[in-house]
Short mmCIF file of N, CA and C in Angstrom, two decimals:
data_model
loop_
_atom_site.label_atom_id
_atom_site.label_comp_id
_atom_site.label_asym_id
_atom_site.label_seq_id
_atom_site.Cartn_x
_atom_site.Cartn_y
_atom_site.Cartn_z
N MET A 1 -9.77 12.74 0.09
CA MET A 1 -8.44 12.24 0.38
C MET A 1 -7.51 13.43 0.63
N ASN A 2 -6.72 13.35 1.68
CA ASN A 2 -5.82 14.43 2.03
C ASN A 2 -4.39 13.98 1.73
N ASP A 3 -3.76 14.60 0.72
CA ASP A 3 -2.41 14.23 0.32
C ASP A 3 -1.35 15.11 0.98
N ARG A 4 -1.74 15.90 1.95
CA ARG A 4 -0.81 16.80 2.62
C ARG A 4 0.23 15.99 3.40
N LEU A 5 1.48 16.41 3.31
CA LEU A 5 2.53 15.76 4.08
C LEU A 5 2.49 16.25 5.52
N LEU A 6 2.75 15.34 6.44
CA LEU A 6 2.72 15.66 7.87
C LEU A 6 4.11 16.00 8.37
N ASN A 7 4.18 16.91 9.34
CA ASN A 7 5.46 17.13 10.01
C ASN A 7 5.59 16.08 11.12
N MET A 8 6.70 16.07 11.81
CA MET A 8 6.95 15.03 12.80
C MET A 8 5.94 15.06 13.94
N THR A 9 5.59 16.23 14.43
CA THR A 9 4.62 16.35 15.53
C THR A 9 3.27 15.80 15.12
N GLU A 10 2.83 16.14 13.91
CA GLU A 10 1.54 15.64 13.42
C GLU A 10 1.55 14.12 13.27
N LEU A 11 2.65 13.58 12.75
CA LEU A 11 2.75 12.12 12.60
C LEU A 11 2.71 11.44 13.97
N MET A 12 3.44 11.99 14.92
CA MET A 12 3.45 11.41 16.27
C MET A 12 2.05 11.40 16.86
N GLN A 13 1.31 12.48 16.68
CA GLN A 13 -0.06 12.55 17.20
C GLN A 13 -0.95 11.51 16.54
N LYS A 14 -0.86 11.37 15.22
CA LYS A 14 -1.70 10.40 14.50
C LYS A 14 -1.38 8.96 14.91
N LEU A 15 -0.10 8.69 15.20
CA LEU A 15 0.30 7.33 15.56
C LEU A 15 0.24 7.08 17.07
N GLY A 16 0.04 8.13 17.86
CA GLY A 16 0.00 7.97 19.31
C GLY A 16 1.37 7.69 19.91
N ILE A 17 2.40 8.30 19.34
CA ILE A 17 3.78 8.10 19.80
C ILE A 17 4.21 9.32 20.59
N ALA A 18 4.82 9.08 21.75
CA ALA A 18 5.20 10.18 22.63
C ALA A 18 6.64 10.65 22.44
N SER A 19 7.48 9.84 21.82
CA SER A 19 8.90 10.17 21.74
C SER A 19 9.37 10.39 20.30
N ARG A 20 10.04 11.51 20.07
CA ARG A 20 10.63 11.78 18.76
C ARG A 20 11.69 10.74 18.43
N LYS A 21 12.33 10.20 19.46
CA LYS A 21 13.38 9.20 19.26
C LYS A 21 12.85 7.99 18.50
N THR A 22 11.60 7.62 18.75
CA THR A 22 10.99 6.50 18.02
C THR A 22 10.96 6.79 16.53
N ILE A 23 10.55 7.99 16.16
CA ILE A 23 10.49 8.37 14.75
C ILE A 23 11.90 8.39 14.15
N TYR A 24 12.87 8.96 14.88
CA TYR A 24 14.25 8.98 14.40
C TYR A 24 14.76 7.56 14.15
N ASN A 25 14.48 6.64 15.08
CA ASN A 25 14.91 5.25 14.92
C ASN A 25 14.24 4.60 13.72
N TRP A 26 12.95 4.83 13.55
CA TRP A 26 12.23 4.25 12.41
C TRP A 26 12.77 4.79 11.10
N ARG A 27 13.13 6.07 11.08
CA ARG A 27 13.70 6.65 9.86
C ARG A 27 15.00 5.94 9.50
N LYS A 28 15.83 5.63 10.50
CA LYS A 28 17.08 4.90 10.27
C LYS A 28 16.80 3.50 9.72
N GLN A 29 15.63 2.96 10.07
CA GLN A 29 15.25 1.61 9.63
C GLN A 29 14.52 1.62 8.29
N GLY A 30 14.38 2.79 7.69
CA GLY A 30 13.82 2.87 6.35
C GLY A 30 12.41 3.41 6.22
N MET A 31 11.87 4.00 7.28
CA MET A 31 10.54 4.59 7.17
C MET A 31 10.55 5.68 6.09
N PRO A 32 9.54 5.69 5.20
CA PRO A 32 9.51 6.68 4.12
C PRO A 32 9.43 8.11 4.65
N THR A 33 10.33 8.94 4.16
CA THR A 33 10.43 10.32 4.61
C THR A 33 10.72 11.22 3.42
N PHE A 34 10.16 12.40 3.44
CA PHE A 34 10.46 13.43 2.45
C PHE A 34 11.21 14.54 3.16
N GLN A 35 12.39 14.87 2.66
CA GLN A 35 13.19 15.93 3.26
C GLN A 35 12.89 17.23 2.52
N VAL A 36 12.02 18.06 3.10
CA VAL A 36 11.60 19.31 2.47
C VAL A 36 12.70 20.35 2.57
N SER A 37 13.27 20.49 3.74
CA SER A 37 14.41 21.37 3.95
C SER A 37 15.22 20.77 5.09
N LYS A 38 16.43 21.26 5.28
CA LYS A 38 17.31 20.68 6.29
C LYS A 38 16.63 20.67 7.66
N GLY A 39 16.56 19.48 8.25
CA GLY A 39 16.00 19.35 9.59
C GLY A 39 14.48 19.36 9.64
N ASN A 40 13.82 19.33 8.49
CA ASN A 40 12.36 19.38 8.46
C ASN A 40 11.78 18.23 7.65
N PRO A 41 11.84 17.01 8.18
CA PRO A 41 11.29 15.88 7.43
C PRO A 41 9.77 15.96 7.38
N ARG A 42 9.20 15.42 6.32
CA ARG A 42 7.75 15.34 6.16
C ARG A 42 7.40 13.89 5.86
N PHE A 43 6.16 13.53 6.17
CA PHE A 43 5.74 12.14 6.07
C PHE A 43 4.39 12.04 5.38
N ASP A 44 4.28 11.08 4.46
CA ASP A 44 3.00 10.74 3.85
C ASP A 44 2.40 9.65 4.74
N PHE A 45 1.29 9.96 5.39
CA PHE A 45 0.72 9.05 6.39
C PHE A 45 0.41 7.68 5.80
N ASN A 46 -0.12 7.64 4.58
CA ASN A 46 -0.43 6.35 3.96
C ASN A 46 0.82 5.52 3.70
N GLU A 47 1.90 6.16 3.27
CA GLU A 47 3.16 5.44 3.05
C GLU A 47 3.72 4.92 4.37
N VAL A 48 3.63 5.72 5.42
CA VAL A 48 4.11 5.29 6.74
C VAL A 48 3.29 4.10 7.23
N LYS A 49 1.96 4.16 7.08
CA LYS A 49 1.11 3.04 7.50
C LYS A 49 1.47 1.77 6.74
N ASN A 50 1.67 1.88 5.43
CA ASN A 50 2.05 0.70 4.64
C ASN A 50 3.40 0.15 5.08
N TRP A 51 4.35 1.04 5.37
CA TRP A 51 5.67 0.62 5.85
C TRP A 51 5.53 -0.13 7.17
N MET A 52 4.69 0.40 8.06
CA MET A 52 4.50 -0.22 9.37
C MET A 52 3.86 -1.60 9.24
N LYS A 53 2.95 -1.78 8.30
CA LYS A 53 2.30 -3.08 8.09
C LYS A 53 3.32 -4.15 7.71
N ASN A 54 4.35 -3.75 6.98
CA ASN A 54 5.35 -4.69 6.50
C ASN A 54 6.57 -4.79 7.40
N LYS A 55 6.60 -4.03 8.46
CA LYS A 55 7.74 -3.98 9.38
C LYS A 55 7.50 -4.92 10.54
N THR A 56 8.55 -5.62 10.96
CA THR A 56 8.48 -6.46 12.15
C THR A 56 8.98 -5.65 13.33
N PHE A 57 8.12 -5.48 14.32
CA PHE A 57 8.49 -4.72 15.51
C PHE A 57 8.83 -5.68 16.64
N VAL A 58 9.84 -5.33 17.42
CA VAL A 58 10.24 -6.12 18.57
C VAL A 58 9.89 -5.33 19.82
N GLU A 59 9.16 -5.97 20.72
CA GLU A 59 8.79 -5.31 21.97
C GLU A 59 9.99 -5.30 22.90
N ARG A 60 10.26 -4.14 23.48
CA ARG A 60 11.38 -4.01 24.42
C ARG A 60 10.85 -3.88 25.83
N ASN A 61 11.57 -4.49 26.74
CA ASN A 61 11.27 -4.34 28.16
C ASN A 61 12.56 -3.89 28.81
N ASP A 62 12.66 -2.59 29.11
CA ASP A 62 13.89 -2.03 29.66
C ASP A 62 14.01 -2.18 31.16
N ARG A 63 12.96 -2.64 31.79
CA ARG A 63 13.01 -2.78 33.25
C ARG A 63 13.81 -4.01 33.64
N ASN A 64 14.60 -3.85 34.67
CA ASN A 64 15.32 -5.01 35.23
C ASN A 64 14.36 -5.78 36.11
N GLU A 65 14.20 -7.05 35.80
CA GLU A 65 13.26 -7.86 36.58
C GLU A 65 14.00 -8.84 37.44
#
């Protein structure tokens, strides 16, 4: 078991997310974060996965149809 905290880039890679904005938005919505130093959040991958399981996501379609 690896208890190492992930930085934002590592978390994005594990989740397959391309935009930091997604992580920033999720943090505002209560995603578990550890603030190690100013501007350097860290994430426990298992806690993030559990948070995501209990979170309701809404699909957005930004294209004008």
